[in-house]
XYZ file of C-alpha atoms in Angstrom:
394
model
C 80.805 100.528 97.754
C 80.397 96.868 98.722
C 83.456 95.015 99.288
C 82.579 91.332 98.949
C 85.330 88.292 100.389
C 85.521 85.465 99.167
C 84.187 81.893 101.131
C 87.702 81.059 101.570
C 88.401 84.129 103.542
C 88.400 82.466 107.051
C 91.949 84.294 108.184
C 90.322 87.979 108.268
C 91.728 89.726 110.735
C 90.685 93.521 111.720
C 91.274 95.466 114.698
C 91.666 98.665 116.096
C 95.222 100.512 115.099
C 96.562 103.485 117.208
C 99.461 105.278 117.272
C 101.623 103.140 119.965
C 98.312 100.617 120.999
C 96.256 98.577 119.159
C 92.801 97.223 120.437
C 91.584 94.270 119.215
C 88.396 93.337 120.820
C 84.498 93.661 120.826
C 84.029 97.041 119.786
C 80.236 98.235 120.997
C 79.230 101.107 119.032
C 77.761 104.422 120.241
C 76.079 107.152 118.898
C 77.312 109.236 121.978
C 80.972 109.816 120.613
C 82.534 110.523 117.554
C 85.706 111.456 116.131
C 85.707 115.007 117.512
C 85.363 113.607 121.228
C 89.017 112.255 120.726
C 92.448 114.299 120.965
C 93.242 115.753 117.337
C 96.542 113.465 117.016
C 94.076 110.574 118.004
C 94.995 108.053 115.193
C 91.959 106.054 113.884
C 92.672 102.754 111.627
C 92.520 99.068 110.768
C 94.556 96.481 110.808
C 95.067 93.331 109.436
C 98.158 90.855 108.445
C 99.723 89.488 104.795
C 98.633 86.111 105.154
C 95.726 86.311 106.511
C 94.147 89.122 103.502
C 96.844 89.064 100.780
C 95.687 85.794 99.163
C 97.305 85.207 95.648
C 99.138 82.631 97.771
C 100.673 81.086 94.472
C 101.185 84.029 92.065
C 104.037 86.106 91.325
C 107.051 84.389 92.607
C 105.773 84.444 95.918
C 106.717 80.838 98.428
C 105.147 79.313 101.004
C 105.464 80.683 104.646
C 105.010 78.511 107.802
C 101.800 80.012 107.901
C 101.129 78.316 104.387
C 101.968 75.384 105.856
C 100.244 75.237 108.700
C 97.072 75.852 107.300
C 97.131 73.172 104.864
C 98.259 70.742 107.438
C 94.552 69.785 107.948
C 94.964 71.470 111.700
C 92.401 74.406 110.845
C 89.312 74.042 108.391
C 90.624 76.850 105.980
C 93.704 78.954 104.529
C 94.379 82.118 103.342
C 95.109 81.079 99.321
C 92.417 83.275 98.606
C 90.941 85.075 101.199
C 90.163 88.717 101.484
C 92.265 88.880 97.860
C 93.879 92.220 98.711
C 97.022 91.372 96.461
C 94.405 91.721 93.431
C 91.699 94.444 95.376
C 93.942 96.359 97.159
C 92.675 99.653 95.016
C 89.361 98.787 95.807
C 89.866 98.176 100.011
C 91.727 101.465 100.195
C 88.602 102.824 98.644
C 86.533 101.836 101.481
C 89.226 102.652 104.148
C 89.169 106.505 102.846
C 85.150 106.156 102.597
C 85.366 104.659 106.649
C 87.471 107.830 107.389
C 90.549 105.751 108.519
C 93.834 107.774 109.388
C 96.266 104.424 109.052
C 96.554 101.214 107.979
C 98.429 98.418 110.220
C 99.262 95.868 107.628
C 102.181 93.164 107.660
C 104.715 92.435 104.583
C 105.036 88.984 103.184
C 108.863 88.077 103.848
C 108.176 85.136 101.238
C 106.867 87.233 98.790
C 109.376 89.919 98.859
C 112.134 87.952 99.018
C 111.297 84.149 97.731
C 114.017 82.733 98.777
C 114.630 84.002 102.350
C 117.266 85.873 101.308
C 118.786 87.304 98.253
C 116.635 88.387 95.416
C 114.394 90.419 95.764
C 110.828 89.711 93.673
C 110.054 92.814 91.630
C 106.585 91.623 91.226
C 106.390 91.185 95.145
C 108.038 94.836 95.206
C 105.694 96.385 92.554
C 102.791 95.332 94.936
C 104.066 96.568 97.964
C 104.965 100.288 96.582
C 101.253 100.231 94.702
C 99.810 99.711 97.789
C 101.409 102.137 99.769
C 101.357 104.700 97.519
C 97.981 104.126 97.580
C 97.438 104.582 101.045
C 99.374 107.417 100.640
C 97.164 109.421 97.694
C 94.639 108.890 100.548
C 95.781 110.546 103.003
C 95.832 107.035 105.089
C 99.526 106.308 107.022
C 101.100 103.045 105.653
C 102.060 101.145 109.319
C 103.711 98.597 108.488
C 104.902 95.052 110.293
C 107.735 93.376 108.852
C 106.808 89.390 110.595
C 103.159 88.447 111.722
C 103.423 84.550 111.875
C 104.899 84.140 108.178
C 108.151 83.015 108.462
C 109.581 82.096 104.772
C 109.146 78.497 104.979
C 112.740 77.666 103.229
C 114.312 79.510 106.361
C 112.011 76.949 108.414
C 113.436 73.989 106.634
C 116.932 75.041 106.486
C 117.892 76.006 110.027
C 114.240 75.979 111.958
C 113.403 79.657 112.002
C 113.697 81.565 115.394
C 114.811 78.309 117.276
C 118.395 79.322 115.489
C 120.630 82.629 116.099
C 120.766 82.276 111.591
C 117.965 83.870 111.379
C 118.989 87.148 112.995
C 120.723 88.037 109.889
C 118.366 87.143 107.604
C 115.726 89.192 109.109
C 117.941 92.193 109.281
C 118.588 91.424 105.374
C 114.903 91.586 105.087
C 114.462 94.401 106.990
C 117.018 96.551 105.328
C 114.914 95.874 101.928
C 112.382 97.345 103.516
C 113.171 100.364 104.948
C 115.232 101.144 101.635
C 111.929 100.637 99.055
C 109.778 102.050 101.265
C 110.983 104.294 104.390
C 110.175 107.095 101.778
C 106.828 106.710 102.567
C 106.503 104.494 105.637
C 107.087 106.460 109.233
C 105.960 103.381 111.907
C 107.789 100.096 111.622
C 106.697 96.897 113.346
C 109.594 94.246 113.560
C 107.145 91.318 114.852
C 103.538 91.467 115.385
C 102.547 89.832 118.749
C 106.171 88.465 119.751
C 104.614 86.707 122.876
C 101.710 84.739 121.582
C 103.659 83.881 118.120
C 106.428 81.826 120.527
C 103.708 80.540 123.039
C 101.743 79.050 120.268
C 104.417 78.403 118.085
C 106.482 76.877 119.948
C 105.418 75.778 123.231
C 101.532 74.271 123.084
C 102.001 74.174 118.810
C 98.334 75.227 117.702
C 99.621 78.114 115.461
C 102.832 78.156 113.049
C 105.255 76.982 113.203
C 103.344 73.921 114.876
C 106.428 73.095 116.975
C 105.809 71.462 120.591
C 106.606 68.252 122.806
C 104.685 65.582 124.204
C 102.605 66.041 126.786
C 102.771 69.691 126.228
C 101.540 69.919 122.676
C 97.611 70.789 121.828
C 95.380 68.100 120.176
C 98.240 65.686 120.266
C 99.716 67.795 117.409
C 103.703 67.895 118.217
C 105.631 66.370 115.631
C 108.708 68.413 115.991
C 110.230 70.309 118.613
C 110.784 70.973 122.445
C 108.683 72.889 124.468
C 110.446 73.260 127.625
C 113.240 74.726 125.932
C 111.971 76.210 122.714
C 109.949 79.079 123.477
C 112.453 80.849 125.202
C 114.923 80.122 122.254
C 112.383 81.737 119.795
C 111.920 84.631 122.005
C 115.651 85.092 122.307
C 116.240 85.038 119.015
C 113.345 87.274 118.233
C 114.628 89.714 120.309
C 118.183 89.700 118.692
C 116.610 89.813 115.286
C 114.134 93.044 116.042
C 116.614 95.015 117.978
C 119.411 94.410 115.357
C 117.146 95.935 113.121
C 116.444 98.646 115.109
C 119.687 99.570 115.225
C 119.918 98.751 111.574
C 117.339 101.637 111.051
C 119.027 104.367 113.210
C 121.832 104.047 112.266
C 121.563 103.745 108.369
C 117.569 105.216 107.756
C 116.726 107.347 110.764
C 118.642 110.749 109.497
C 116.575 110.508 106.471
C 113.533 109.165 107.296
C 112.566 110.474 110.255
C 110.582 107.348 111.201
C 109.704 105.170 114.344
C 110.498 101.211 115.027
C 108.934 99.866 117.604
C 107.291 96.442 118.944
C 104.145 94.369 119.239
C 103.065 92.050 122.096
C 99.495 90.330 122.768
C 98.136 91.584 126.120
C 95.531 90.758 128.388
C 94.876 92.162 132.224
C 95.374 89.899 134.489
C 93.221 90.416 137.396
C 94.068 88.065 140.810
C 91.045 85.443 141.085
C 90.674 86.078 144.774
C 91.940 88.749 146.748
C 94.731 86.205 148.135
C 97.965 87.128 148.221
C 99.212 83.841 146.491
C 96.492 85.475 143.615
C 97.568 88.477 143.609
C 101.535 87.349 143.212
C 100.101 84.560 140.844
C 98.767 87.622 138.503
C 102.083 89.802 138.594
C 103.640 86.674 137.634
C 101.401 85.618 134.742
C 101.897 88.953 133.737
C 106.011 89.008 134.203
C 106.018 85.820 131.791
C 103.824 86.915 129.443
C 104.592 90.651 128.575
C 107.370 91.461 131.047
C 109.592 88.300 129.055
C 109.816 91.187 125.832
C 109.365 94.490 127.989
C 111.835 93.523 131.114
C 114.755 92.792 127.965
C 114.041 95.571 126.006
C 114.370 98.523 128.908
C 116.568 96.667 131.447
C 118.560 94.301 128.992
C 117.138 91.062 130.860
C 114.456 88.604 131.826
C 112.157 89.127 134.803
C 113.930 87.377 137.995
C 110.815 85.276 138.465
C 111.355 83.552 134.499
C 114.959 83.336 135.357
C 114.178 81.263 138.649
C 111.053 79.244 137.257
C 112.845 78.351 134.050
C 116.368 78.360 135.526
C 118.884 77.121 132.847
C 116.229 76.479 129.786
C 116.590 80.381 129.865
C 119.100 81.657 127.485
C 121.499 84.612 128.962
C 122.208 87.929 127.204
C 125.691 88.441 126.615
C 126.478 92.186 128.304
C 126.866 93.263 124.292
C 123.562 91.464 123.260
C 121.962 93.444 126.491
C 123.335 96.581 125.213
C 122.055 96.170 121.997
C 118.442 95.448 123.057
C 117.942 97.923 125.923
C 116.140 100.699 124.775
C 115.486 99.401 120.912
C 111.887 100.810 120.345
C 110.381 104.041 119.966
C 106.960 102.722 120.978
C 105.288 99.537 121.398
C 101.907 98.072 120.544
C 99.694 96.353 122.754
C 97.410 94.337 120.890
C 94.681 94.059 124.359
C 92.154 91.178 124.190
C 90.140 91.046 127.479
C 90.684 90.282 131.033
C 91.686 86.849 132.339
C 91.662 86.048 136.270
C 94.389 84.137 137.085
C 94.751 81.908 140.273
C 98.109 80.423 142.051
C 99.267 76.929 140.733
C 102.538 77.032 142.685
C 102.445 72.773 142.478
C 103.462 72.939 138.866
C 106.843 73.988 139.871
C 107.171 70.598 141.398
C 106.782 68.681 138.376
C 109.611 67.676 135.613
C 109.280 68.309 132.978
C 108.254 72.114 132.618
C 107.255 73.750 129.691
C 106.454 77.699 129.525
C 103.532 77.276 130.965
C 103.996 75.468 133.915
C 106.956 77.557 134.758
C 104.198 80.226 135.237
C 103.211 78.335 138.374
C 99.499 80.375 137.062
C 95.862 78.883 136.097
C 93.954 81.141 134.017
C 90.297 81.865 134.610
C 88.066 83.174 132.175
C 85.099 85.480 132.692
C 82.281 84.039 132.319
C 83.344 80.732 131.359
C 85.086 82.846 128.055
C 88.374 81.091 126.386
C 89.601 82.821 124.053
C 91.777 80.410 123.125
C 89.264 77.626 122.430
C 87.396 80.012 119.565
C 84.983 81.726 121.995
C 84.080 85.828 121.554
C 86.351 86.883 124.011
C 84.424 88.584 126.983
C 84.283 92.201 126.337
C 86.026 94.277 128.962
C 87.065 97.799 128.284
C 88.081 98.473 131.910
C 90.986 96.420 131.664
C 92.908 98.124 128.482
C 93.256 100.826 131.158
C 94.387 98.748 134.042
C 96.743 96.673 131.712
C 98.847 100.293 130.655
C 98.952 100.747 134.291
């Protein structure tokens, strides 16, 4: 079977989906293993995200997201209206997944379908599409995985209040997530609240090059800030974020878990950050990139707090858990995800401290390297590097 996609279909996104980690990189193929070299509860899969495979953008009952907008904001040369058109295929993709020999399938929820409105109502169309899919899956022998956010925000929340830059949206994403896990729990074991909680804040709300496009001059990307405040902002976001997934976590346990039997856990984007020279202002420069970037979600969620270095670089533009909201988030995951890229050599930029204003990443007090001359985050391949999945779980 040949699965054809659409010209449209620039927001594809695949990677590799394991049981608590997911690899998205190069992947260089090899006749010298196959799925018998792996442990038997070695989980092989795909992954992709609602927005960016979905398509049927405008059908339905389903609203814009601030991914919807983004993409037609003339920032990026295409959008996902279209795309992969699983909303209309999805019979015909899990086809191929059972032909591939996949065990799961990592796929995101559209908030803005399911619920149009943010809240409230929920779309039965949206619903029917959802439970068709995973039952699907299902028939197939393929685990549904499920992520609740990946980037796609319902728009309407955006307008109203701003999204994750206000403590409103906790509730509504707890709302969201209790629709959820009551249509489909039955049938879906691993919950992701949000996919890639680091980079969605960093680019969302700090440089502004992915939704919701919110940054500050000079700080913004491409001169692109319209809105927002990125000295302060990212840390909101990730705040709030934090609130919102481990209120649903306890959500889950409390009302679900007895029944279900399933897992929630959590999904950052990871890299290994390897010191640029064997300096110790390096080395400490790499801990720290690494304390901002995945310790500012893994320090909270076992300890109940930011790293001490992001609460002395960032001082008082870093919100404080209250000793209830530290309670609440301390422990509130049964696994989490790391979504690992490559490797990026990082080299000490102490200086930046010294300058006013800061945004997220100057408070790093970090420069990035890339191998080879590779930036990811300029469109290039990203430099394939196995070595460093291992060294980043370290």
């Amino acid at each position: 079977m040949v699965r054809r996609v659409k010209d449209e279909a620039c927001f594809v996104n695949v990677g590799l989906c394991l049981f608590v980690l997911v690899v998205a990189t190069n992947v260089v193929c090899s006749m010298e293993f196959d799925h018998l070299d792996f442990p038997h509860d070695f989980i092989f899969g795909a992954s992709s995200s609602a927005y960016q495979v979905e398509g049927a953008a405008f059908e339905d009952g389903r609203t814009p997201s601030i991914f919807d907008t983004f993409a037609h904001s003339g920032r990026v040369s295409g959008n996902g209206d279209v795309t992969a058109d699983q909303y209309h295929k999805y019979k015909e993709d899990v086809e191929l997944m059972a032909e591939t020999g996949l065990d799961a399938y990592r796929f995101s929820l559209s908030w803005s379908r399911l619920i149009p409105n943010g809240r409230g109502p929920v779309n039965p169309k949206g619903l029917e599409y959802y439970n068709n899919l995973i039952d699907a899956l299902v028939s197939k022998g393929i685990q549904p995985h499920v992520t609740l956010v990946h980037s796609d925000v319902p728009q309407i929340l955006e307008d109203e209040y701003g999204g994750f830059v206000s403590p409103k949206i906790i509730d509504d994403f707890v709302a969201y997530a209790d629709v959820c896990f009551r249509e489909f729990g039955d049938r879906v074991l691993h919950w992701t609240t949000i996919n890639e909680a680091n980079i969605f804040v960093f680019g969302g709300y700090d440089v502004g090059n992915s939704p919701p496009c919110r940054c500050s001059f000079p700080f913004g990307v491409n001169s692109n800030c319209t809105t927002g405040n990125s000295t302060t902002e990212p840390y909101l976001a990730a705040h709030h974020l934090l609130l919102a997934h481990a209120s649903a976590t306890r959500l889950y346990r409390e009302k679900y878990h007895g029944r279900q039997h399933g897992f929630v856990g959590f999904c950052l984007y990871a890299f290994d950050y390897s010191p640029f020279t064997n300096a110790e202002v390096d080395v400490i420069a790499a801990q720290r990139s690494f304390d901002f970037f995945v310790g500012w979600f893994m320090e909270p969620l076992i300890h109940g707090h930011y790293p001490l270095v992001m609460r002395t670089n960032a001082g008082p533009r870093l919100p404080v858990f209250t000793q209830n909201e530290a309670e609440l988030i301390k422990g509130s995951f049964d696994f989490i995800g790391m979504n690992y890229y490559t490797v990026i050599q990082v080299e000490d930029n102490s200086i930046s401290l010294t300058k006013e204003p800061r945004d997220f990443i100057a408070d790093q007090a970090s420069t990035w390297k890339y191998v080879n001359d590779v930036n990811p985050f300029e469109g290039n391949p990203f430099f394939n590097s196995p070595w460093g999945l291992q060294r980043m779980v370290n």
